[in-house]
């Protein structure tokens, strides 16, 4: 019998005698003793539990919803943050709201976007190593003329609001674009013949065509433009930029990032069997 057991036994005997003389006060005092003993045992067991793992800090990132290329970036960042000792949680939002919310500090950063966004979103800072890339293609009806370059699109194409790379691309080429709110709307309007072309990332285009109930729409161009994607952190997390960049740089050098990207595309039905027009 341990010393603690002996003390409890002595206390029990003493309290038992007291119960005969003062029963009401005894039960009140004994209840307090039991509660304290239970709390002490619970606290001790909780603090000293062998093999317990302390909770890891969490990074909350915003990402545009239904932007499938972001799924590659999320896989890369999940592995990188795990190596850094963080748990990653991603919150998918409408395209433009995702950037604005991250810039306001409602989240710790943005999963991935093109370079040089700090002039528009000054609170977001890019981690220097690119974690992904985005390829832009044109979509149209099956009888549309094939597009060989961005300069071939002049008939008021549809652009999804918040896809910054497309907004910059049409602006640089002086193309008038009719903006819609999401990919579903763009492809539906194409299918109904209300527009001739839309510009999307190849990943979004292929996955959307697999799953959306639209007909008579296909990719009608080769890749028209490619850009690297970078992870952005809110300025309150600047201390993470350097250690995270070191991990991402190592992942890129070892081929780990490219392998994650390759595995993702291999998981998409018919991706290997269907290529953009050359």
mmCIF file of C-alpha atoms in Angstrom:
data_model
loop_
_atom_site.group_PDB
_atom_site.id
_atom_site.type_symbol
_atom_site.label_atom_id
_atom_site.label_comp_id
_atom_site.label_asym_id
_atom_site.label_seq_id
_atom_site.Cartn_x
_atom_site.Cartn_y
_atom_site.Cartn_z
ATOM 1 C CA UNK A 1 0.000 0.000 0.000
ATOM 2 C CA UNK A 2 1.360 3.432 -0.971
ATOM 3 C CA UNK A 3 1.743 6.395 1.365
ATOM 4 C CA UNK A 4 -1.165 8.126 -0.374
ATOM 5 C CA UNK A 5 -3.402 5.080 0.151
ATOM 6 C CA UNK A 6 -2.511 5.112 3.852
ATOM 7 C CA UNK A 7 -3.392 8.775 4.178
ATOM 8 C CA UNK A 8 -6.745 8.233 2.452
ATOM 9 C CA UNK A 9 -7.538 5.285 4.773
ATOM 10 C CA UNK A 10 -6.713 7.334 7.899
ATOM 11 C CA UNK A 11 -8.835 10.226 6.598
ATOM 12 C CA UNK A 12 -11.725 7.859 5.890
ATOM 13 C CA UNK A 13 -11.681 6.435 9.430
ATOM 14 C CA UNK A 14 -11.510 9.876 10.984
ATOM 15 C CA UNK A 15 -14.371 11.135 8.843
ATOM 16 C CA UNK A 16 -16.420 8.019 9.606
ATOM 17 C CA UNK A 17 -16.209 8.783 13.339
ATOM 18 C CA UNK A 18 -17.104 12.395 12.679
ATOM 19 C CA UNK A 19 -20.149 11.321 10.698
ATOM 20 C CA UNK A 20 -21.717 9.765 13.782
ATOM 21 C CA UNK A 21 -21.433 13.010 15.757
ATOM 22 C CA UNK A 22 -22.035 15.611 13.028
ATOM 23 C CA UNK A 23 -23.595 13.835 10.032
ATOM 24 C CA UNK A 24 -24.578 16.935 7.997
ATOM 25 C CA UNK A 25 -21.224 18.718 8.244
ATOM 26 C CA UNK A 26 -19.470 15.413 7.602
ATOM 27 C CA UNK A 27 -21.097 14.838 4.221
ATOM 28 C CA UNK A 28 -20.354 18.387 3.055
ATOM 29 C CA UNK A 29 -16.695 18.106 4.062
ATOM 30 C CA UNK A 30 -16.360 14.606 2.608
ATOM 31 C CA UNK A 31 -17.811 15.751 -0.726
ATOM 32 C CA UNK A 32 -15.181 18.513 -0.914
ATOM 33 C CA UNK A 33 -12.412 16.007 -0.129
ATOM 34 C CA UNK A 34 -13.584 13.616 -2.851
ATOM 35 C CA UNK A 35 -13.871 16.370 -5.444
ATOM 36 C CA UNK A 36 -10.392 17.674 -4.670
ATOM 37 C CA UNK A 37 -8.883 14.180 -4.735
ATOM 38 C CA UNK A 38 -10.542 13.444 -8.058
ATOM 39 C CA UNK A 39 -9.382 16.753 -9.583
ATOM 40 C CA UNK A 40 -5.818 16.162 -8.375
ATOM 41 C CA UNK A 41 -5.754 12.643 -9.809
ATOM 42 C CA UNK A 42 -7.207 13.825 -13.144
ATOM 43 C CA UNK A 43 -4.723 16.708 -13.420
ATOM 44 C CA UNK A 44 -1.765 14.507 -12.550
ATOM 45 C CA UNK A 45 -2.820 11.825 -15.011
ATOM 46 C CA UNK A 46 -3.411 14.385 -17.760
ATOM 47 C CA UNK A 47 -0.087 16.139 -17.320
ATOM 48 C CA UNK A 48 1.958 13.004 -16.892
ATOM 49 C CA UNK A 49 0.297 10.780 -19.487
ATOM 50 C CA UNK A 50 3.117 8.920 -21.232
ATOM 51 C CA UNK A 51 3.395 9.224 -25.000
ATOM 52 C CA UNK A 52 1.195 12.325 -25.239
ATOM 53 C CA UNK A 53 1.961 14.594 -28.206
ATOM 54 C CA UNK A 54 1.534 18.359 -27.803
ATOM 55 C CA UNK A 55 -0.866 19.939 -30.287
ATOM 56 C CA UNK A 56 0.845 21.486 -33.298
ATOM 57 C CA UNK A 57 0.176 25.128 -34.193
ATOM 58 C CA UNK A 58 -2.290 25.657 -37.033
ATOM 59 C CA UNK A 59 -1.902 27.708 -40.207
ATOM 60 C CA UNK A 60 -5.211 28.834 -41.750
ATOM 61 C CA UNK A 61 -5.017 29.687 -45.447
ATOM 62 C CA UNK A 62 -7.580 31.014 -47.901
ATOM 63 C CA UNK A 63 -7.910 29.543 -51.391
ATOM 64 C CA UNK A 64 -10.268 30.154 -54.307
ATOM 65 C CA UNK A 65 -13.012 27.554 -54.507
ATOM 66 C CA UNK A 66 -13.285 25.319 -57.597
ATOM 67 C CA UNK A 67 -9.804 26.395 -58.698
ATOM 68 C CA UNK A 68 -8.502 22.873 -59.136
ATOM 69 C CA UNK A 69 -4.904 23.897 -59.800
ATOM 70 C CA UNK A 70 -4.881 25.031 -56.166
ATOM 71 C CA UNK A 71 -5.261 21.402 -55.096
ATOM 72 C CA UNK A 72 -1.684 20.808 -56.267
ATOM 73 C CA UNK A 73 -0.480 23.810 -54.252
ATOM 74 C CA UNK A 74 -2.385 22.582 -51.184
ATOM 75 C CA UNK A 75 -0.681 19.174 -51.401
ATOM 76 C CA UNK A 76 2.730 20.830 -51.638
ATOM 77 C CA UNK A 77 2.057 23.186 -48.723
ATOM 78 C CA UNK A 78 0.554 20.478 -46.535
ATOM 79 C CA UNK A 79 3.805 18.528 -46.782
ATOM 80 C CA UNK A 80 5.991 21.632 -46.332
ATOM 81 C CA UNK A 81 4.118 22.860 -43.259
ATOM 82 C CA UNK A 82 4.174 19.366 -41.788
ATOM 83 C CA UNK A 83 7.969 19.414 -42.053
ATOM 84 C CA UNK A 84 7.931 22.808 -40.338
ATOM 85 C CA UNK A 85 5.788 21.432 -37.505
ATOM 86 C CA UNK A 86 2.477 23.059 -38.447
ATOM 87 C CA UNK A 87 -0.965 21.729 -39.223
ATOM 88 C CA UNK A 88 -2.526 23.219 -42.376
ATOM 89 C CA UNK A 89 -6.214 24.126 -42.649
ATOM 90 C CA UNK A 90 -7.529 25.505 -45.976
ATOM 91 C CA UNK A 91 -10.674 27.612 -46.297
ATOM 92 C CA UNK A 92 -12.107 27.762 -49.837
ATOM 93 C CA UNK A 93 -13.865 30.995 -50.754
ATOM 94 C CA UNK A 94 -15.078 32.783 -53.890
ATOM 95 C CA UNK A 95 -12.080 33.807 -55.981
ATOM 96 C CA UNK A 96 -11.811 37.508 -55.211
ATOM 97 C CA UNK A 97 -13.050 37.212 -51.619
ATOM 98 C CA UNK A 98 -10.249 34.733 -50.933
ATOM 99 C CA UNK A 99 -7.569 37.313 -51.742
ATOM 100 C CA UNK A 100 -9.340 40.164 -49.972
ATOM 101 C CA UNK A 101 -9.925 38.124 -46.813
ATOM 102 C CA UNK A 102 -6.286 37.000 -46.673
ATOM 103 C CA UNK A 103 -5.093 40.571 -47.219
ATOM 104 C CA UNK A 104 -7.312 41.803 -44.353
ATOM 105 C CA UNK A 105 -5.708 39.247 -42.040
ATOM 106 C CA UNK A 106 -8.774 37.057 -41.615
ATOM 107 C CA UNK A 107 -6.502 34.161 -42.581
ATOM 108 C CA UNK A 108 -2.757 33.545 -42.256
ATOM 109 C CA UNK A 109 -2.226 33.827 -45.994
ATOM 110 C CA UNK A 110 -3.283 32.692 -49.459
ATOM 111 C CA UNK A 111 -2.482 29.208 -50.793
ATOM 112 C CA UNK A 112 -0.990 30.308 -54.130
ATOM 113 C CA UNK A 113 -1.240 33.062 -56.711
ATOM 114 C CA UNK A 114 0.897 34.556 -59.455
ATOM 115 C CA UNK A 115 3.833 36.825 -58.598
ATOM 116 C CA UNK A 116 3.832 40.542 -57.814
ATOM 117 C CA UNK A 117 0.495 40.928 -56.059
ATOM 118 C CA UNK A 118 1.859 43.078 -53.231
ATOM 119 C CA UNK A 119 1.053 46.311 -55.053
ATOM 120 C CA UNK A 120 -2.633 45.353 -54.998
ATOM 121 C CA UNK A 121 -2.656 43.405 -51.737
ATOM 122 C CA UNK A 122 0.085 45.053 -49.641
ATOM 123 C CA UNK A 123 -0.360 42.848 -46.565
ATOM 124 C CA UNK A 124 0.439 39.663 -48.487
ATOM 125 C CA UNK A 125 4.085 38.648 -48.979
ATOM 126 C CA UNK A 126 5.218 35.933 -51.392
ATOM 127 C CA UNK A 127 7.443 33.060 -50.314
ATOM 128 C CA UNK A 128 10.229 33.185 -52.975
ATOM 129 C CA UNK A 129 10.181 29.547 -54.156
ATOM 130 C CA UNK A 130 7.428 28.779 -56.693
ATOM 131 C CA UNK A 131 5.236 25.871 -55.597
ATOM 132 C CA UNK A 132 3.160 25.327 -58.746
ATOM 133 C CA UNK A 133 2.382 26.739 -62.188
ATOM 134 C CA UNK A 134 -0.735 27.593 -64.144
ATOM 135 C CA UNK A 135 -1.347 27.141 -67.876
ATOM 136 C CA UNK A 136 -4.024 29.182 -69.664
ATOM 137 C CA UNK A 137 -6.048 27.756 -72.571
ATOM 138 C CA UNK A 138 -9.046 28.895 -74.603
ATOM 139 C CA UNK A 139 -12.339 27.012 -74.678
ATOM 140 C CA UNK A 140 -15.084 27.299 -77.264
ATOM 141 C CA UNK A 141 -17.785 25.331 -79.032
ATOM 142 C CA UNK A 142 -16.666 22.318 -81.029
ATOM 143 C CA UNK A 143 -17.102 24.147 -84.317
ATOM 144 C CA UNK A 144 -15.114 27.196 -83.155
ATOM 145 C CA UNK A 145 -11.964 28.094 -85.019
ATOM 146 C CA UNK A 146 -8.820 26.843 -83.355
ATOM 147 C CA UNK A 147 -6.903 29.519 -81.463
ATOM 148 C CA UNK A 148 -3.133 29.549 -81.948
ATOM 149 C CA UNK A 149 -2.254 32.589 -79.814
ATOM 150 C CA UNK A 150 -3.857 35.016 -77.391
ATOM 151 C CA UNK A 151 -4.000 37.618 -80.167
ATOM 152 C CA UNK A 152 -6.512 35.402 -82.031
ATOM 153 C CA UNK A 153 -9.201 36.042 -79.409
ATOM 154 C CA UNK A 154 -10.980 39.290 -80.246
ATOM 155 C CA UNK A 155 -14.671 38.464 -79.937
ATOM 156 C CA UNK A 156 -15.436 39.539 -76.360
ATOM 157 C CA UNK A 157 -14.313 36.355 -74.581
ATOM 158 C CA UNK A 158 -15.604 35.461 -71.147
ATOM 159 C CA UNK A 159 -13.281 35.916 -68.172
ATOM 160 C CA UNK A 160 -13.953 34.693 -64.645
ATOM 161 C CA UNK A 161 -13.676 37.541 -62.159
ATOM 162 C CA UNK A 162 -10.771 37.084 -59.742
ATOM 163 C CA UNK A 163 -8.539 34.916 -61.974
ATOM 164 C CA UNK A 164 -5.773 37.500 -61.837
ATOM 165 C CA UNK A 165 -3.569 35.879 -64.475
ATOM 166 C CA UNK A 166 -6.377 36.055 -67.048
ATOM 167 C CA UNK A 167 -7.246 39.636 -66.094
ATOM 168 C CA UNK A 168 -3.623 40.674 -66.631
ATOM 169 C CA UNK A 169 -3.332 38.662 -69.847
ATOM 170 C CA UNK A 170 -6.324 40.262 -71.559
ATOM 171 C CA UNK A 171 -5.343 43.714 -70.309
ATOM 172 C CA UNK A 172 -1.787 43.381 -71.677
ATOM 173 C CA UNK A 173 -3.159 42.277 -75.046
ATOM 174 C CA UNK A 174 -5.920 44.931 -75.103
ATOM 175 C CA UNK A 175 -8.669 42.352 -75.292
ATOM 176 C CA UNK A 176 -12.140 43.405 -74.163
ATOM 177 C CA UNK A 177 -13.447 40.752 -71.806
ATOM 178 C CA UNK A 178 -16.955 40.136 -70.498
ATOM 179 C CA UNK A 179 -16.590 39.113 -66.845
ATOM 180 C CA UNK A 180 -18.657 36.396 -65.167
ATOM 181 C CA UNK A 181 -18.638 35.241 -61.553
ATOM 182 C CA UNK A 182 -17.505 31.610 -61.880
ATOM 183 C CA UNK A 183 -16.401 28.808 -64.207
ATOM 184 C CA UNK A 184 -19.857 27.183 -64.258
ATOM 185 C CA UNK A 185 -21.379 30.372 -65.647
ATOM 186 C CA UNK A 186 -18.627 30.752 -68.259
ATOM 187 C CA UNK A 187 -19.004 27.201 -69.586
ATOM 188 C CA UNK A 188 -22.802 27.322 -69.515
ATOM 189 C CA UNK A 189 -22.810 30.527 -71.581
ATOM 190 C CA UNK A 190 -20.410 28.939 -74.069
ATOM 191 C CA UNK A 191 -22.604 25.875 -74.359
ATOM 192 C CA UNK A 192 -25.678 28.039 -75.004
ATOM 193 C CA UNK A 193 -23.833 30.013 -77.695
ATOM 194 C CA UNK A 194 -23.946 33.287 -75.756
ATOM 195 C CA UNK A 195 -20.189 33.701 -76.072
ATOM 196 C CA UNK A 196 -17.545 32.298 -78.399
ATOM 197 C CA UNK A 197 -14.552 31.765 -76.104
ATOM 198 C CA UNK A 198 -13.474 31.727 -72.496
ATOM 199 C CA UNK A 199 -9.997 31.656 -70.964
ATOM 200 C CA UNK A 200 -9.308 29.250 -68.095
ATOM 201 C CA UNK A 201 -6.467 27.361 -66.522
ATOM 202 C CA UNK A 202 -6.032 24.034 -68.294
ATOM 203 C CA UNK A 203 -6.549 22.127 -65.036
ATOM 204 C CA UNK A 204 -9.846 23.875 -64.296
ATOM 205 C CA UNK A 205 -10.944 23.427 -67.890
ATOM 206 C CA UNK A 206 -10.315 19.688 -68.048
ATOM 207 C CA UNK A 207 -11.833 18.851 -64.640
ATOM 208 C CA UNK A 208 -14.840 21.098 -65.198
ATOM 209 C CA UNK A 209 -15.572 19.520 -68.584
ATOM 210 C CA UNK A 210 -15.470 16.090 -66.919
ATOM 211 C CA UNK A 211 -18.025 16.993 -64.260
ATOM 212 C CA UNK A 212 -20.262 19.830 -65.444
ATOM 213 C CA UNK A 213 -23.410 19.084 -67.499
ATOM 214 C CA UNK A 214 -22.349 21.173 -70.497
ATOM 215 C CA UNK A 215 -22.162 20.007 -74.099
ATOM 216 C CA UNK A 216 -20.515 21.177 -77.281
ATOM 217 C CA UNK A 217 -17.594 22.801 -75.402
ATOM 218 C CA UNK A 218 -13.941 21.849 -75.691
ATOM 219 C CA UNK A 219 -10.400 23.211 -75.430
ATOM 220 C CA UNK A 220 -9.650 24.958 -78.737
ATOM 221 C CA UNK A 221 -6.067 26.121 -78.219
ATOM 222 C CA UNK A 222 -2.643 25.018 -77.078
ATOM 223 C CA UNK A 223 -1.364 26.526 -73.836
ATOM 224 C CA UNK A 224 -1.486 30.273 -74.492
ATOM 225 C CA UNK A 225 0.357 31.453 -71.393
ATOM 226 C CA UNK A 226 2.075 29.928 -68.346
ATOM 227 C CA UNK A 227 3.066 31.460 -65.015
ATOM 228 C CA UNK A 228 4.539 30.247 -61.769
ATOM 229 C CA UNK A 229 2.406 30.283 -58.606
ATOM 230 C CA UNK A 230 3.713 31.427 -55.213
ATOM 231 C CA UNK A 231 2.490 30.987 -51.660
ATOM 232 C CA UNK A 232 1.572 34.233 -49.866
ATOM 233 C CA UNK A 233 1.679 34.887 -46.123
ATOM 234 C CA UNK A 234 0.056 37.748 -44.247
ATOM 235 C CA UNK A 235 2.573 40.208 -42.845
ATOM 236 C CA UNK A 236 2.004 39.022 -39.270
ATOM 237 C CA UNK A 237 3.585 35.699 -40.344
ATOM 238 C CA UNK A 238 6.747 37.111 -41.914
ATOM 239 C CA UNK A 239 8.871 35.072 -39.501
ATOM 240 C CA UNK A 240 7.739 31.919 -41.338
ATOM 241 C CA UNK A 241 8.828 33.089 -44.807
ATOM 242 C CA UNK A 242 12.520 32.182 -44.516
ATOM 243 C CA UNK A 243 12.202 28.723 -42.877
ATOM 244 C CA UNK A 244 9.304 27.785 -45.170
ATOM 245 C CA UNK A 245 11.193 28.927 -48.252
ATOM 246 C CA UNK A 246 14.161 26.772 -47.222
ATOM 247 C CA UNK A 247 11.916 23.696 -47.039
ATOM 248 C CA UNK A 248 10.178 24.481 -50.335
ATOM 249 C CA UNK A 249 13.509 25.079 -52.068
ATOM 250 C CA UNK A 250 14.730 21.677 -50.883
ATOM 251 C CA UNK A 251 11.486 20.055 -52.059
ATOM 252 C CA UNK A 252 11.879 21.645 -55.495
ATOM 253 C CA UNK A 253 15.558 20.629 -55.811
ATOM 254 C CA UNK A 254 14.809 17.041 -54.833
ATOM 255 C CA UNK A 255 11.965 16.779 -57.360
ATOM 256 C CA UNK A 256 9.369 16.347 -54.608
ATOM 257 C CA UNK A 257 7.200 19.248 -55.797
ATOM 258 C CA UNK A 258 7.197 18.004 -59.377
ATOM 259 C CA UNK A 259 6.315 14.502 -58.179
ATOM 260 C CA UNK A 260 3.333 15.841 -56.200
ATOM 261 C CA UNK A 261 2.166 17.701 -59.310
ATOM 262 C CA UNK A 262 2.636 14.644 -61.522
ATOM 263 C CA UNK A 263 0.765 12.376 -59.085
ATOM 264 C CA UNK A 264 -2.139 14.819 -59.016
ATOM 265 C CA UNK A 265 -2.515 14.937 -62.800
ATOM 266 C CA UNK A 266 -2.181 11.158 -63.014
ATOM 267 C CA UNK A 267 -5.202 10.893 -60.680
ATOM 268 C CA UNK A 268 -7.455 12.819 -63.109
ATOM 269 C CA UNK A 269 -9.393 10.484 -65.462
ATOM 270 C CA UNK A 270 -8.310 10.697 -69.112
ATOM 271 C CA UNK A 271 -5.731 13.432 -68.443
ATOM 272 C CA UNK A 272 -2.893 11.431 -70.020
ATOM 273 C CA UNK A 273 -5.028 10.539 -73.019
ATOM 274 C CA UNK A 274 -6.182 14.073 -73.849
ATOM 275 C CA UNK A 275 -3.745 16.859 -74.667
ATOM 276 C CA UNK A 276 -4.138 20.496 -75.645
ATOM 277 C CA UNK A 277 -4.064 21.358 -79.331
ATOM 278 C CA UNK A 278 -0.576 21.843 -80.651
#
